[in-house]
Each structure stands twice: as structure tokens, then as C-alpha cells.
Tab-separated table of C-alpha atoms in Angstrom:
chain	number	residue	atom	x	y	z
A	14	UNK	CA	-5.825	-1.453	43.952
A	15	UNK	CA	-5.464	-1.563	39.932
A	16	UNK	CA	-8.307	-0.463	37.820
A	17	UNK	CA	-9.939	-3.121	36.161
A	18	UNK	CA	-9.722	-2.944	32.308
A	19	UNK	CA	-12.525	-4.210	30.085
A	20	UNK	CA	-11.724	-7.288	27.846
A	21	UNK	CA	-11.585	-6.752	23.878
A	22	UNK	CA	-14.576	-7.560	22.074
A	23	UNK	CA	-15.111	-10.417	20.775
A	24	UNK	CA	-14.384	-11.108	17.094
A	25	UNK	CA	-17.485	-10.452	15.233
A	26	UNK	CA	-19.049	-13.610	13.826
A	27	UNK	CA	-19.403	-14.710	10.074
A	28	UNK	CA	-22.816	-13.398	10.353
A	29	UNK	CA	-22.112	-9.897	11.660
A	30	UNK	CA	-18.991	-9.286	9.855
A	31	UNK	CA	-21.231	-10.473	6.626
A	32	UNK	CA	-23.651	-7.866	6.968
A	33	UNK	CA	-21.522	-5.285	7.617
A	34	UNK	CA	-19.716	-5.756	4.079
A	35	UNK	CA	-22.822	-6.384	2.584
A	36	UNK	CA	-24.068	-3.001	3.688
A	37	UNK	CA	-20.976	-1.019	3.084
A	38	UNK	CA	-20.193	-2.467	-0.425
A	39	UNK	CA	-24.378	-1.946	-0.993
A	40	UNK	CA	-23.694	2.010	-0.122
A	41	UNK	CA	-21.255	2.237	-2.751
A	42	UNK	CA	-23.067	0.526	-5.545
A	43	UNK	CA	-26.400	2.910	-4.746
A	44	UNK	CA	-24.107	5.770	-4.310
A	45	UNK	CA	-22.216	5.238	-7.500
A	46	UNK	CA	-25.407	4.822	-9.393
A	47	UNK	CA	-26.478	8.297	-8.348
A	48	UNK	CA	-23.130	8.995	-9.892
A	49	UNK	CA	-21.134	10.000	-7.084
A	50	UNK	CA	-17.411	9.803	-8.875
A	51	UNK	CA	-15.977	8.535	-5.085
A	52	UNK	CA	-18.600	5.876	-5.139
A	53	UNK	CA	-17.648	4.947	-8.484
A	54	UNK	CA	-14.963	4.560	-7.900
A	55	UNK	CA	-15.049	2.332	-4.517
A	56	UNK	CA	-17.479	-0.128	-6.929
A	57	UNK	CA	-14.144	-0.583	-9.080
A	58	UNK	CA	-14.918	1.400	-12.117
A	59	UNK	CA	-12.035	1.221	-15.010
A	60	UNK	CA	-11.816	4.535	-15.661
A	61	UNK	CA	-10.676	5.865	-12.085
A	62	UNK	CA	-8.535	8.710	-12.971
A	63	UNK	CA	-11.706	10.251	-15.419
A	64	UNK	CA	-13.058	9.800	-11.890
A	65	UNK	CA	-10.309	11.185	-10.246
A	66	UNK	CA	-11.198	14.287	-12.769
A	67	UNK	CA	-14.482	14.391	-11.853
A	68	UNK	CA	-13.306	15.074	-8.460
A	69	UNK	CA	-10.642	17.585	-8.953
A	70	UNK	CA	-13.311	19.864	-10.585
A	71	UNK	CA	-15.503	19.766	-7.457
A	72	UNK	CA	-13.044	22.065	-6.266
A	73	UNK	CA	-10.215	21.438	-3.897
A	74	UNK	CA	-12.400	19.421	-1.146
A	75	UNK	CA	-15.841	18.256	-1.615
A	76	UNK	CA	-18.345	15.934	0.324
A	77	UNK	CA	-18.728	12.730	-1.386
A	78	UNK	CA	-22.376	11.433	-1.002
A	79	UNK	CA	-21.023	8.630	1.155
A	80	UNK	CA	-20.210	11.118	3.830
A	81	UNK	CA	-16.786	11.190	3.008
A	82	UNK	CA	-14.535	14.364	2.236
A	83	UNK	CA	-12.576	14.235	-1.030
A	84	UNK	CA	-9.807	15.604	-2.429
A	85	UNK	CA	-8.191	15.165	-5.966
A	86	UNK	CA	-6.145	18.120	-5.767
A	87	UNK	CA	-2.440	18.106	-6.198
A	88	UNK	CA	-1.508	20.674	-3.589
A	89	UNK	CA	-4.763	19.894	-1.112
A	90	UNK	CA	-3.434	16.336	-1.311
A	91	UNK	CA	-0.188	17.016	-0.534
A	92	UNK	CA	-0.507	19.023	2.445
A	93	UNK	CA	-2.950	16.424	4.012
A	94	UNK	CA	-0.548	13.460	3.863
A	95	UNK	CA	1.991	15.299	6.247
A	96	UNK	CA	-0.719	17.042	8.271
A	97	UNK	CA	-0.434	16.437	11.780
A	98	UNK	CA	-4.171	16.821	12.482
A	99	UNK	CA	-5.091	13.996	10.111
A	100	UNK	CA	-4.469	10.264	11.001
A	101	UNK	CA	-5.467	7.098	10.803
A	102	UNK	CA	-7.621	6.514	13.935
A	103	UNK	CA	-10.423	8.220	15.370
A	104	UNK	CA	-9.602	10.921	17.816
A	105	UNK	CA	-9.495	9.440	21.506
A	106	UNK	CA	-10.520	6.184	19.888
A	107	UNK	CA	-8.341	3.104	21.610
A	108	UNK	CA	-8.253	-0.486	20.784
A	109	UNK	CA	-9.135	-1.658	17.160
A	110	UNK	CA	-10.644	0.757	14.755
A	111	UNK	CA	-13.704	-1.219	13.175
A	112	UNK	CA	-17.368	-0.269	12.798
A	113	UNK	CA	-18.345	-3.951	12.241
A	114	UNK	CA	-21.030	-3.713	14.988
A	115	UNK	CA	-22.056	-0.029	13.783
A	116	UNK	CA	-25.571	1.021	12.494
A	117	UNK	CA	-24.250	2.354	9.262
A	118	UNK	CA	-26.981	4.152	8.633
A	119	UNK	CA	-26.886	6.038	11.618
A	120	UNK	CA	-23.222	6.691	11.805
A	121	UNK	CA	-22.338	6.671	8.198
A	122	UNK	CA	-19.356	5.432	9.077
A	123	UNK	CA	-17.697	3.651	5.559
A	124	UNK	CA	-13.988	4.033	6.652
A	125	UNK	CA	-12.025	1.280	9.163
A	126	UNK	CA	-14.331	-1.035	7.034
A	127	UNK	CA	-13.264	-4.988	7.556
A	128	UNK	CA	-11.323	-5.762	10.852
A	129	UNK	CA	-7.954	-7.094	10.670
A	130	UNK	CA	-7.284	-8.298	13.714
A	131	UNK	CA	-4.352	-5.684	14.218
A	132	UNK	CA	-3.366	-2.183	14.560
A	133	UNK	CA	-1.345	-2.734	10.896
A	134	UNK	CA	-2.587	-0.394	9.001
A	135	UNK	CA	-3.794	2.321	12.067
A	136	UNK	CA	-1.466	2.672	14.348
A	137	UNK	CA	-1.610	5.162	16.854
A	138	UNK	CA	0.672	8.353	16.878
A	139	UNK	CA	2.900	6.781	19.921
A	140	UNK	CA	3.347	3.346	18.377
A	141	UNK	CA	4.020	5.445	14.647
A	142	UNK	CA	6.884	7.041	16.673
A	143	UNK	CA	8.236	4.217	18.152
A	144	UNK	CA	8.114	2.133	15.155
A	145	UNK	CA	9.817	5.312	13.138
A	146	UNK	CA	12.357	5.152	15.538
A	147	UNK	CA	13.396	1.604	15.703
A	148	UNK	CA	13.672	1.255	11.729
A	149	UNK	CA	15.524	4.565	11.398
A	150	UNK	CA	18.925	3.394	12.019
A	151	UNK	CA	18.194	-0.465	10.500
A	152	UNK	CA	15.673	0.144	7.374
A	153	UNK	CA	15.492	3.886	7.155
A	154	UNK	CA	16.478	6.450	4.344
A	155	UNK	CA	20.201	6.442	5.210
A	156	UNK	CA	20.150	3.142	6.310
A	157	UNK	CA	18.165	0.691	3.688
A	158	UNK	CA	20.832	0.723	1.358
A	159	UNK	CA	22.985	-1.283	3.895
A	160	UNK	CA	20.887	-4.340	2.839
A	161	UNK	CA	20.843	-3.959	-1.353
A	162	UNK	CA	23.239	-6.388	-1.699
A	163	UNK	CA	21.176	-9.430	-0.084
A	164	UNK	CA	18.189	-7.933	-1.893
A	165	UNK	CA	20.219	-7.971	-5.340
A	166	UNK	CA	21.210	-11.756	-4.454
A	167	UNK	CA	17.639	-12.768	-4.051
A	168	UNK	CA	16.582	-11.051	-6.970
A	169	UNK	CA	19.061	-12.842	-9.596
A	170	UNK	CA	18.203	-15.984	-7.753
A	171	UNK	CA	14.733	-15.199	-8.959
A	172	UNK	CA	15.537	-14.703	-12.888
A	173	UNK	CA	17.781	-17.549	-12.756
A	174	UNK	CA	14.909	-19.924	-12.238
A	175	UNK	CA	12.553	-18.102	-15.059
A	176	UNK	CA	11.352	-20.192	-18.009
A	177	UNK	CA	10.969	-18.223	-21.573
A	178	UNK	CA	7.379	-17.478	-20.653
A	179	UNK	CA	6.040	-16.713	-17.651
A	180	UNK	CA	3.553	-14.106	-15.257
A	181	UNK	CA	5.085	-10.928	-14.087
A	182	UNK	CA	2.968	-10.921	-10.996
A	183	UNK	CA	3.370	-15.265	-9.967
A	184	UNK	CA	6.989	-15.985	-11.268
A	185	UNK	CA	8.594	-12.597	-10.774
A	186	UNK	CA	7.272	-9.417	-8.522
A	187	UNK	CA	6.275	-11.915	-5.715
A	188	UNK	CA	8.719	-14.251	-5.456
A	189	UNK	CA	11.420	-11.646	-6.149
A	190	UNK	CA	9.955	-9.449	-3.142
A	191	UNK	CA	9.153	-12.197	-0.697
A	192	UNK	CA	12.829	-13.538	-1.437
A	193	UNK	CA	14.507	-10.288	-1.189
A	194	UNK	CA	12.414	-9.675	2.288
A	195	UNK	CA	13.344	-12.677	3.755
A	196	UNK	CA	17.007	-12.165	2.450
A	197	UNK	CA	17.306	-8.549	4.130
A	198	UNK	CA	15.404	-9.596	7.272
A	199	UNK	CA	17.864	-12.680	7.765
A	200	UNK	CA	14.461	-15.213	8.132
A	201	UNK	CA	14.877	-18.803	6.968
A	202	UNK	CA	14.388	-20.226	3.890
A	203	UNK	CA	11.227	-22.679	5.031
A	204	UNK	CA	9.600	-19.386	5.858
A	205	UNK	CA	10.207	-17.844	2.753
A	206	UNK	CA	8.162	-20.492	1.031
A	207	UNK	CA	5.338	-20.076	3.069
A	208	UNK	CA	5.133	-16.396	2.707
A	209	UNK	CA	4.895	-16.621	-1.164
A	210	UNK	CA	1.213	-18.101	-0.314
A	211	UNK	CA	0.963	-16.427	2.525
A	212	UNK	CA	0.798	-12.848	0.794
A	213	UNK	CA	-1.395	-13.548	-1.505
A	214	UNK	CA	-3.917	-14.015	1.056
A	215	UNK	CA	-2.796	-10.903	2.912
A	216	UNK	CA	-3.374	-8.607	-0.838
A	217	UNK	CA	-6.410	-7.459	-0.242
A	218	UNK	CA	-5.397	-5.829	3.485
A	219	UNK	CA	-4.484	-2.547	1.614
A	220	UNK	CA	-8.077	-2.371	-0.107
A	221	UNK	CA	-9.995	-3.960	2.456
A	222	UNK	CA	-9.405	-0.418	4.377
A	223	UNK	CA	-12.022	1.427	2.361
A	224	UNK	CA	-13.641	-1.877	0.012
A	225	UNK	CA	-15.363	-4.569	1.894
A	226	UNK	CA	-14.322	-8.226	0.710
A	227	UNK	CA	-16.018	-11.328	0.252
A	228	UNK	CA	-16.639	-12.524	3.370
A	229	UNK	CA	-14.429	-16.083	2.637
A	230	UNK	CA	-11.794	-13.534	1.391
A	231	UNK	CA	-11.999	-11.296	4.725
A	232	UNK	CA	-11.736	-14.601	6.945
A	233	UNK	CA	-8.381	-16.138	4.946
A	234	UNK	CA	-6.810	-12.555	5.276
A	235	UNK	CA	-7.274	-12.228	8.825
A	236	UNK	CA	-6.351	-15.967	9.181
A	237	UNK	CA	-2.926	-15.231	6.980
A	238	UNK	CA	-1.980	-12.212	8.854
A	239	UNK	CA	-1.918	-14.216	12.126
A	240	UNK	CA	-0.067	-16.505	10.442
A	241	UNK	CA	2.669	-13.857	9.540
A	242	UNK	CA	2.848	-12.489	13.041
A	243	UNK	CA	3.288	-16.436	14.305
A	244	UNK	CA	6.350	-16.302	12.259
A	245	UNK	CA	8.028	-12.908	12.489
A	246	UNK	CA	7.412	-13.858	16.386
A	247	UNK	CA	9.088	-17.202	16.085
A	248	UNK	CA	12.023	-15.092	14.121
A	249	UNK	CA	12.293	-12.670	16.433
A	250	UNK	CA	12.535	-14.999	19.520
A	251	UNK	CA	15.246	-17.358	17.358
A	252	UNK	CA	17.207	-14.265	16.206
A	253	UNK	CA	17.183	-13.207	20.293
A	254	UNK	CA	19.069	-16.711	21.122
A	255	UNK	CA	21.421	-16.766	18.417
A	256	UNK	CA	21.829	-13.131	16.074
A	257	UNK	CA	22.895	-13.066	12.940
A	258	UNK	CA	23.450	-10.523	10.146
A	259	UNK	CA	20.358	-9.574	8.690
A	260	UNK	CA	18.078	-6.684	9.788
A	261	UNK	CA	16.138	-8.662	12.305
A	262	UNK	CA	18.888	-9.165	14.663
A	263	UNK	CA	19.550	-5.002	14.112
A	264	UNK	CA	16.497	-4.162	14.669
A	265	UNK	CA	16.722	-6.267	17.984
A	266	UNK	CA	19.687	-4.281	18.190
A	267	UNK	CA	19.007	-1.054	18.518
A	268	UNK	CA	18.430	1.501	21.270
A	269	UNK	CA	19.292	1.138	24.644
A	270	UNK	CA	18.829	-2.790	26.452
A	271	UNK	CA	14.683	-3.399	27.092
A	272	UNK	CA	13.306	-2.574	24.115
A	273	UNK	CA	10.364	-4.680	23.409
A	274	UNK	CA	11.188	-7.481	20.888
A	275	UNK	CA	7.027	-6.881	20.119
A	276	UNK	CA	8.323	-3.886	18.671
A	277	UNK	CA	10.369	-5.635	16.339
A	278	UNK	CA	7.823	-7.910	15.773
A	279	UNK	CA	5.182	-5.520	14.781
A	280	UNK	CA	8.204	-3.349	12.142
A	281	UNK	CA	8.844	-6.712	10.682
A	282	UNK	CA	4.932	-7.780	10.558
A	283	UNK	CA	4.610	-4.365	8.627
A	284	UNK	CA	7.069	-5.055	6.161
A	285	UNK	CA	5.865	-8.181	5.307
A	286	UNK	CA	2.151	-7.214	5.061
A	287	UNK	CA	2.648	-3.829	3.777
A	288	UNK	CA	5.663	-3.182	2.423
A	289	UNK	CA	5.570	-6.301	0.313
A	290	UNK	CA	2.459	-5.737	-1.563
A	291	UNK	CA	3.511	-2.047	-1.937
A	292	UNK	CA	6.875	-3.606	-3.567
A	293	UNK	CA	4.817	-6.003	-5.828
A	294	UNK	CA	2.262	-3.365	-7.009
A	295	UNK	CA	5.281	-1.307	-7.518
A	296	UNK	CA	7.256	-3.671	-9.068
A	297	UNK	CA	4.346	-4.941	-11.800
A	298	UNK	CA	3.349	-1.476	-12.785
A	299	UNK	CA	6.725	-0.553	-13.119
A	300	UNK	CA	7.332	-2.962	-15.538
A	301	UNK	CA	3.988	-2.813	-17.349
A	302	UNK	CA	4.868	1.026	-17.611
A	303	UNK	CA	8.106	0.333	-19.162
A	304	UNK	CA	6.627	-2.508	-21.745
A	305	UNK	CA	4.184	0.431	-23.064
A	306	UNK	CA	6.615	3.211	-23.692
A	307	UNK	CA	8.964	1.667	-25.792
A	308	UNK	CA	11.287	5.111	-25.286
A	309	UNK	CA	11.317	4.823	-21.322
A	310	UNK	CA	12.022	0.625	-21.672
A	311	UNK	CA	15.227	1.328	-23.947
A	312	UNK	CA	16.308	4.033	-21.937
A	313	UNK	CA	16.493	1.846	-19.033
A	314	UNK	CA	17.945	-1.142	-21.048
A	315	UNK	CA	21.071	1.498	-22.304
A	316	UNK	CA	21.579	2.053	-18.719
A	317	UNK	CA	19.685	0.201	-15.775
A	318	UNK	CA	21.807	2.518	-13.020
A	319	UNK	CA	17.803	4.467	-14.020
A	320	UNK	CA	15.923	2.011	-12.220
A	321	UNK	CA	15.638	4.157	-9.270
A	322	UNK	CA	13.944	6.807	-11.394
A	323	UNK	CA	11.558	4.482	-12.824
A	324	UNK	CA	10.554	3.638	-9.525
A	325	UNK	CA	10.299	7.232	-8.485
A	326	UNK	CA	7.954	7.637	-11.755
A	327	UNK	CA	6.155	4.383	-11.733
A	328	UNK	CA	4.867	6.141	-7.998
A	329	UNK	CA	3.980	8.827	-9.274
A	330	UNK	CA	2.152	7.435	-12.861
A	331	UNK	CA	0.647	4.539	-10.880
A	332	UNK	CA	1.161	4.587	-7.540
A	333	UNK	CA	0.757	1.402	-5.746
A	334	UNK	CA	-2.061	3.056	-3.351
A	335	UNK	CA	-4.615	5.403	-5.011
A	336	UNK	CA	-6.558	5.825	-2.404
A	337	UNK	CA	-5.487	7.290	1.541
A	338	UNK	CA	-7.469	7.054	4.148
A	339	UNK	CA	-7.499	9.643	6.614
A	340	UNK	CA	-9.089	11.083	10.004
A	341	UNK	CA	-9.577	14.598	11.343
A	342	UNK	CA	-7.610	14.547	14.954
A	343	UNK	CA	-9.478	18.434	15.669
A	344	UNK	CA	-10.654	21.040	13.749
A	345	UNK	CA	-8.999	21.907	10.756
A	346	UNK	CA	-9.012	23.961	8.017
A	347	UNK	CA	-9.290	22.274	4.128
A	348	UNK	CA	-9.315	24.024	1.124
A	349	UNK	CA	-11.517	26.696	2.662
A	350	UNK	CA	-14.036	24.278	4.479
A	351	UNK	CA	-14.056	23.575	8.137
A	352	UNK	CA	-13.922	20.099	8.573
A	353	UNK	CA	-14.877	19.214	13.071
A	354	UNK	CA	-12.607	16.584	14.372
A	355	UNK	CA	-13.504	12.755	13.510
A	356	UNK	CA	-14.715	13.595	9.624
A	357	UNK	CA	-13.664	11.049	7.489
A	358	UNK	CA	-11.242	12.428	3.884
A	359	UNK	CA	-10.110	10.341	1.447
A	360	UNK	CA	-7.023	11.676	-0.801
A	361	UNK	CA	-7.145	10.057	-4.227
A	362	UNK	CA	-3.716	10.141	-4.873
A	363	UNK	CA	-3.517	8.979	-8.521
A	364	UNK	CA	-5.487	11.819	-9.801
A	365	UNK	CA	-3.574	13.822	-7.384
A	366	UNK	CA	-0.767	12.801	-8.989
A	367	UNK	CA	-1.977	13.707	-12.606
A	368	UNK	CA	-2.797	17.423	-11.441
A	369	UNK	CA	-1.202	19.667	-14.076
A	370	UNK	CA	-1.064	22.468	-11.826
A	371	UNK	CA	1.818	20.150	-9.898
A	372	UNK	CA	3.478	18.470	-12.744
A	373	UNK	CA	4.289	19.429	-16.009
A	374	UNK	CA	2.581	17.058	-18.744
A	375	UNK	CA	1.735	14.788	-15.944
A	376	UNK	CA	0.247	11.723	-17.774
A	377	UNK	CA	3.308	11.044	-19.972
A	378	UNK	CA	5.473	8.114	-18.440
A	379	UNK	CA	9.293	9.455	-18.548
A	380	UNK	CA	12.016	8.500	-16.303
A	381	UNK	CA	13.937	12.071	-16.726
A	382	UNK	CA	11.048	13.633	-15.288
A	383	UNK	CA	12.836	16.624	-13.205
A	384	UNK	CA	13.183	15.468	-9.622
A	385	UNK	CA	14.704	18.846	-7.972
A	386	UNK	CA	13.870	20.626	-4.692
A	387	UNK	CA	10.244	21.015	-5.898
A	388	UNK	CA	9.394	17.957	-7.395
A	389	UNK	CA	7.004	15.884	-5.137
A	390	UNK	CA	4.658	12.405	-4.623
A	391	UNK	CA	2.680	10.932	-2.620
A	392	UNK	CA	2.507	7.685	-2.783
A	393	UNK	CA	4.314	6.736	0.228
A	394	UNK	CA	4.771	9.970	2.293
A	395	UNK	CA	2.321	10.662	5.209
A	396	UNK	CA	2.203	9.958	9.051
A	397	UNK	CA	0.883	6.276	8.875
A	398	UNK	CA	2.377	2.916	7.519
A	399	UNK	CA	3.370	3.884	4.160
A	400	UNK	CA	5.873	6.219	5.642
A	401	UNK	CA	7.046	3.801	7.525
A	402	UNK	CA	7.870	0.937	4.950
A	403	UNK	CA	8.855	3.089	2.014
A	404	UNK	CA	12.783	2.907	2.450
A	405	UNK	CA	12.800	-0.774	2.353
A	406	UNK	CA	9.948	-1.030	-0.502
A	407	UNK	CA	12.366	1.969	-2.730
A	408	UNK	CA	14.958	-0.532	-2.565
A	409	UNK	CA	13.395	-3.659	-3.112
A	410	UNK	CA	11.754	-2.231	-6.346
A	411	UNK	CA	14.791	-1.061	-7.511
A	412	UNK	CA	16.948	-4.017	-6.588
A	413	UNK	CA	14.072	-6.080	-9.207
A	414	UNK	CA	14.421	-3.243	-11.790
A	415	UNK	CA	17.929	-2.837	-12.328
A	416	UNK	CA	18.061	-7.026	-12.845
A	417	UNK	CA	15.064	-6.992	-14.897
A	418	UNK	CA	16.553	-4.373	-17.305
A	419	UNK	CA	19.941	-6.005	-16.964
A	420	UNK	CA	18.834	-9.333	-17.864
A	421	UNK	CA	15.882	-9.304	-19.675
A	422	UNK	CA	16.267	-6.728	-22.344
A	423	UNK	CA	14.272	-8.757	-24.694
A	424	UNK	CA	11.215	-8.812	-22.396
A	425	UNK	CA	8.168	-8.199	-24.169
A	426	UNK	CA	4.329	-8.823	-23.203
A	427	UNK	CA	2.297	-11.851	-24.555
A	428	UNK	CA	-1.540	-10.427	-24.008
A	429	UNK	CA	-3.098	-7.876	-21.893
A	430	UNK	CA	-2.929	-7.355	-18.301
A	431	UNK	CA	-5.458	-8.675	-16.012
A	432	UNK	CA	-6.631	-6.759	-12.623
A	433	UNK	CA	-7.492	-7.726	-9.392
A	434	UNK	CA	-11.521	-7.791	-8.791
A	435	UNK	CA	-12.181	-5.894	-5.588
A	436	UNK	CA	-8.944	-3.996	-5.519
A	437	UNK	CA	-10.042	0.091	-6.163
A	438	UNK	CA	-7.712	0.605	-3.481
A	439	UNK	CA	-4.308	-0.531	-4.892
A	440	UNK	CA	-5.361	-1.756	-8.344
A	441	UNK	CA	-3.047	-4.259	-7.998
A	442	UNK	CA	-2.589	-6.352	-11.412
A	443	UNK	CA	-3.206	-10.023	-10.890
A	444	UNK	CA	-1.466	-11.327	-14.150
A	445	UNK	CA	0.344	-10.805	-17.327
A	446	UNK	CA	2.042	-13.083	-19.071
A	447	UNK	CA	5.571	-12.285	-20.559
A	448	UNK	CA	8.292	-13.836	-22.649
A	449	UNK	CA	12.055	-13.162	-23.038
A	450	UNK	CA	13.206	-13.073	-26.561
């Protein structure tokens, strides 16, 4: 006789998933007003990588006041992201990871923070693998390349359609990554169109991780990502009946007969969800970056075959993630503390990034930056779903760079950026306006 299995909870209602962000975002302001530099800079603080600082001289790892263990330290950092015994879920935890229904201040619990509705951004080690090893031969690091010409195509299509002025985030780094994505992935135009609103209601999923959301902001994310899923499903079940050549109908593709097309859905979910804001982050600091060092911008206008270094900078300068989220699987040893299994660290990978015990003059923008056996980032290494999209999200930004530097060597800015509110996470500019000469 089968064992019964319990039913998922129910989703929490607009009155319990209310108070929980209430409470959470309410330990970070207190917190940060004691001047806890983590807290600070969870409340969105300009200055995060003075923060970042303020870290790294706690020593290597420190406890944050929130309960949290925190590291700005180049080589702490980068030992954690490809540590085994940290993850993204709670040890022996299955189902969802959310603490909606939590007594915060009992468990002090401030990770997993608004519910999603899917395992996106925590999946567990077994569906990491799988998913590792169904983009591997389709959208992996010997493989993405396979699809740069379809993202180049989508890309131009892009610039053709630019007027002399326009936003780098609205008119460019968006549509330019949702039409490359839908190019590489073989989808249909009518779903391209509906992704460009689409992912701006999925943004915040990256920050919503570690910052609690408005609660009307939480509701249309959770509402957009089903949305996605409804149509990488559809894809998937269209691209069964009749293949064609984009990555989809690989992905379908490989492995022995059986696979689970969920699979596929799930790998393509990610790389809508994720990967795409990665690329647009990516994308808009890049080119922000560039349009401040007037040395780096003409280097890449005298030859834009660079733009794969300036994505391999703009990651490390201002990587599209400063913050990674992270779980103790058992007991392990951190920069000489013992940390039990199910403590809760945080990497802050920008400041981690500006360590100048890892990299020479490390807050100087340069595309020649030495990139030999030693050199190292973070920004989308580790054993969760940055690893996992940061082939196709590498080629993407590239694909936009190289035809931005090709075609727009006159580009200039017209203003100052503007940022995101509620985005500490990923930082993720929301607008600058720009004009080709």
C-alpha cells in the first residue's frame, strides 16, 4: 500500500505574506540603524562597497547582527561559492524554502525571504545536477557559442529600430536580451513580446531572495513567473510535435529517450527568469562602465573583438549579483570559525571583488586586466543557478557589446543613471537615457 504524502501548503495569504515582509524589511532598518554594515546595506544604502569595507575589516567571517554570517573577503568568498557544504536550501529541508509562516523572532530566519512559487532560485543538489547535465551539451561552456549567430541577429535587429535618443535599460539591454533569448531558444515571436513585460515583473526575483518587496510587487512577480513557465511549457510541448533548430528542440534532444520534457521546461524557465536579468544587469553596467572611462570605451570602439573582456570586467567591477545567498549543508570550517549545519552566510561579492589582496588596483575599470591561470570572479560561479545560466548570459552580453561598440561609437550619456528602489541585491539600473551622435 503507498504511503500517503502530505499536500503542499497552501499559498500564504496577502495578509501573512504582508507581515512577513513587513517584519523582515523592519529587522533591517533597526539593524542598520545600530549600524550593522550588512543591514545597511539590505536597507539599500548608496555607498555599498564603503559597506562592503566595513565588512572586510571584521575579519574574514563575521556575524552580522541579523544572524547572518558575512564575508567580504576575496579568498573566503571564493572558496565558499564552490564549496560543496554550502547551498541554497536548508539541510534535509524538502519542498519550497520559505519562512513566510515563521516566528522571526524566534528563528531569526531573514534568508528564503518572499516565496516564489518555485524551486528557481534553490534548487536542490539532484535537480542542480540534472539541470547541469541537460544544458551541458546545448547551452554549456563548449556549447553556447553554437547559438551566437541567432543572438547577433537579434541584437542588430534591436539597434536597427533605435531612435537618436533613447534608455539603455527600455530600448536596448531588455529588448536586446529578451530577443536574443527567444532567438537562441527557437520560441515564437508573439512570445517574445510578452516576455519584454513579462521580465520586468520577474526583476525583482534576484533581490527578493534576501530584500522583502512591496507586497503588490511580490504578488505580480509570482503572478509573472507562472506566466513564464505557462509558456516555456506551451514551447516545450509545440517544439515536442514539430522540432526545429533552436536550443529548445536540443535540449529536448539530449540524453537517452525519457527524459522529462519538465526538465527542459524548468532549464528554459531559468534562463528566462535568471539568466535574462543577469544579461540585462550585465549588459547596462557594462555600458555605463564603458561611458565613464573614456580610455576603456575607445579601446573597445578601435576593436569590439574586446567585448568579451568587458564583460569579463564589467563582472568583476559590477557584478550583476552583489549579494549570494548561501546555507551550511554540515559543519564546516570558515575563516577560522565553526559554523553548525543550517547557519545562514551571505558572500558580498562586489566588495569581494574589490579585495586588493586578489586583484591588483582592483577599483580601476580596464578591459586588459590580466585574465591568466590565476585570475578569478565570482559573479556567476558557485553550485546554484548562476552557474547554471552563465554560458548563455557570457554570450548574450557579448553578442550586445560587440554591436553596441560596432555601431554606436558615438554613444554618449544624456543625464545620470537612475537605480532600482528595493534592489540591494542586484542593483540593477532602471534608466539612463542615451544619444548617438
Amino acid at each position: 500500500m503507498p504511503t500517503p504524502t502530505s499536500a503542499p501548503p497552501a499559498a500564504p495569504t496577502n495578509s501573512e505574506l504582508g507581515r512577513h515582509l513587513l517584519t523582515v524589511r523592519g529587522f533591517h532598518f533597526v539593524f542598520g540603524a545600530l549600524g550593522d554594515p550588512y543591514a545597511r546595506r539590505l536597507r539599500g544604502e548608496a555607498d555599498h562597497l564603503s559597506l562592503g569595507e566595513l565588512v572586510r575589516d571584521r575579519g574574514p567571517l563575521h556575524r552580522s547582527a541579523l544572524g547572518t554570517w558575512v564575508t567580504a573577503d576575496g579568498e573566503t568568498s571564493a572558496g565558499l561559492l564552490d564549496d560543496p557544504l554550502l547551498g541554497p536550501r536548508h539541510p534535509a529541508s524538502e519542498g519550497l524554502q520559505e519562512h513566510v509562516r515563521d516566528n522571526v523572532w524566534e528563528t531569526w530566519r531573514t534568508c528564503h525571504v518572499t516565496p516564489l512559487g518555485e524551486d528557481l532560485l534553490t534548487p536542490s543538489a539532484a535537480d542542480r545536477d540534472r539541470l547541469a547535465a541537460l544544458l551541458g551539451p546545448v547551452l554549456g561552456p563548449r556549447t553556447c557559442a553554437a547559438w551566437r549567430v541567432d543572438a547577433e541577429r537579434a541584437v542588430h535587429r534591436v539597434l536597427d529600430g533605435l531612435p537618436p535618443h533613447f534608455d539603455l535599460v527600455s530600448d536596448l539591454a531588455r529588448p536586446a536580451i529578451a530577443g536574443s533569448l527567444t532567438a537562441v531558444l527557437g520560441l515564437p515571436d508573439a512570445t517574445r513580446a510578452e516576455l519584454l513585460d513579462l521580465l520586468v515583473a520577474c526583476g525583482p526575483a534576484l533581490d527578493s531572495v534576501l530584500c522583502p518587496p512591496r507586497l503588490p510587487v511580490a504578488r505580480a512577480m509570482t503572478q509573472a513567473l507562472r506566466r513564464v513557465r505557462e509558456l516555456m511549457a506551451a514551447a516545450v510541448a509545440d517544439h515536442l510535435i514539430a522540432p526545429t533548430d533552436g536550443a529548445m528542440s536540443a535540449l529536448l534532444a539530449v540524453g537517452p529517450g525519457g527524459r522529462d520534457p519538465g526538465d527542459t521546461v524548468m532549464a528554459a524557465l531559468l534562463s528566462t527568469v535568471v539568466g535574462a536579468e543577469t544579461a540585462i544587469t550585465t549588459v547596462a553596467n557594462a555600458v555605463m562602465a564603458l561611458l565613464q572611462h573614456d580610455e576603456q570605451w575607445a579601446l573597445m570602439r578601435a576593436d569590439p573583438g574586446r567585448a568579451a573582456d568587458a564583460v569579463e570586467e564589467t563582472l568583476r567591477w559590477a557584478p550583476p549579483v552583489t549579494l549570494r545567498s548561501l546555507i551550511t549543508q554540515a559543519e564546516v570550517q570558515i575563516g577560522g570559525e565553526t559554523l553548525e549545519a543550517d547557519q545562514h552566510v551571505v558572500v558580498l561579492v562586489d566588495a569581494a571583488q574589490r579585495d586588493p589582496a586578489l586583484y591588483e588596483d582592483p577599483d580601476r575599470f580596464r578591459l586588459d586586466r590580466p585574465r591568466g591561470p590565476g585570475f578569478t570572479h565570482m559573479a556567476l560561479t558557485g553550485q546554484d543557478h548562476l552557474g547554471l545560466v552563465a554560458p548563455l548570459v557570457r554570450m548574450q552580453c557579448t553578442a550586445v557589446l560587440r554591436a553596441v561598440a560596432e555601431r554606436l561609437p558615438g554613444l554618449r550619456a544624456e543625464g545620470e543613471p537612475l537605480g532600482r528602489g528595493r534592489s540591494p541585491v542586484v542593483r540593477a539600473p532602471l534608466s539612463l537615457r542615451l544619444a548617438q551622435k
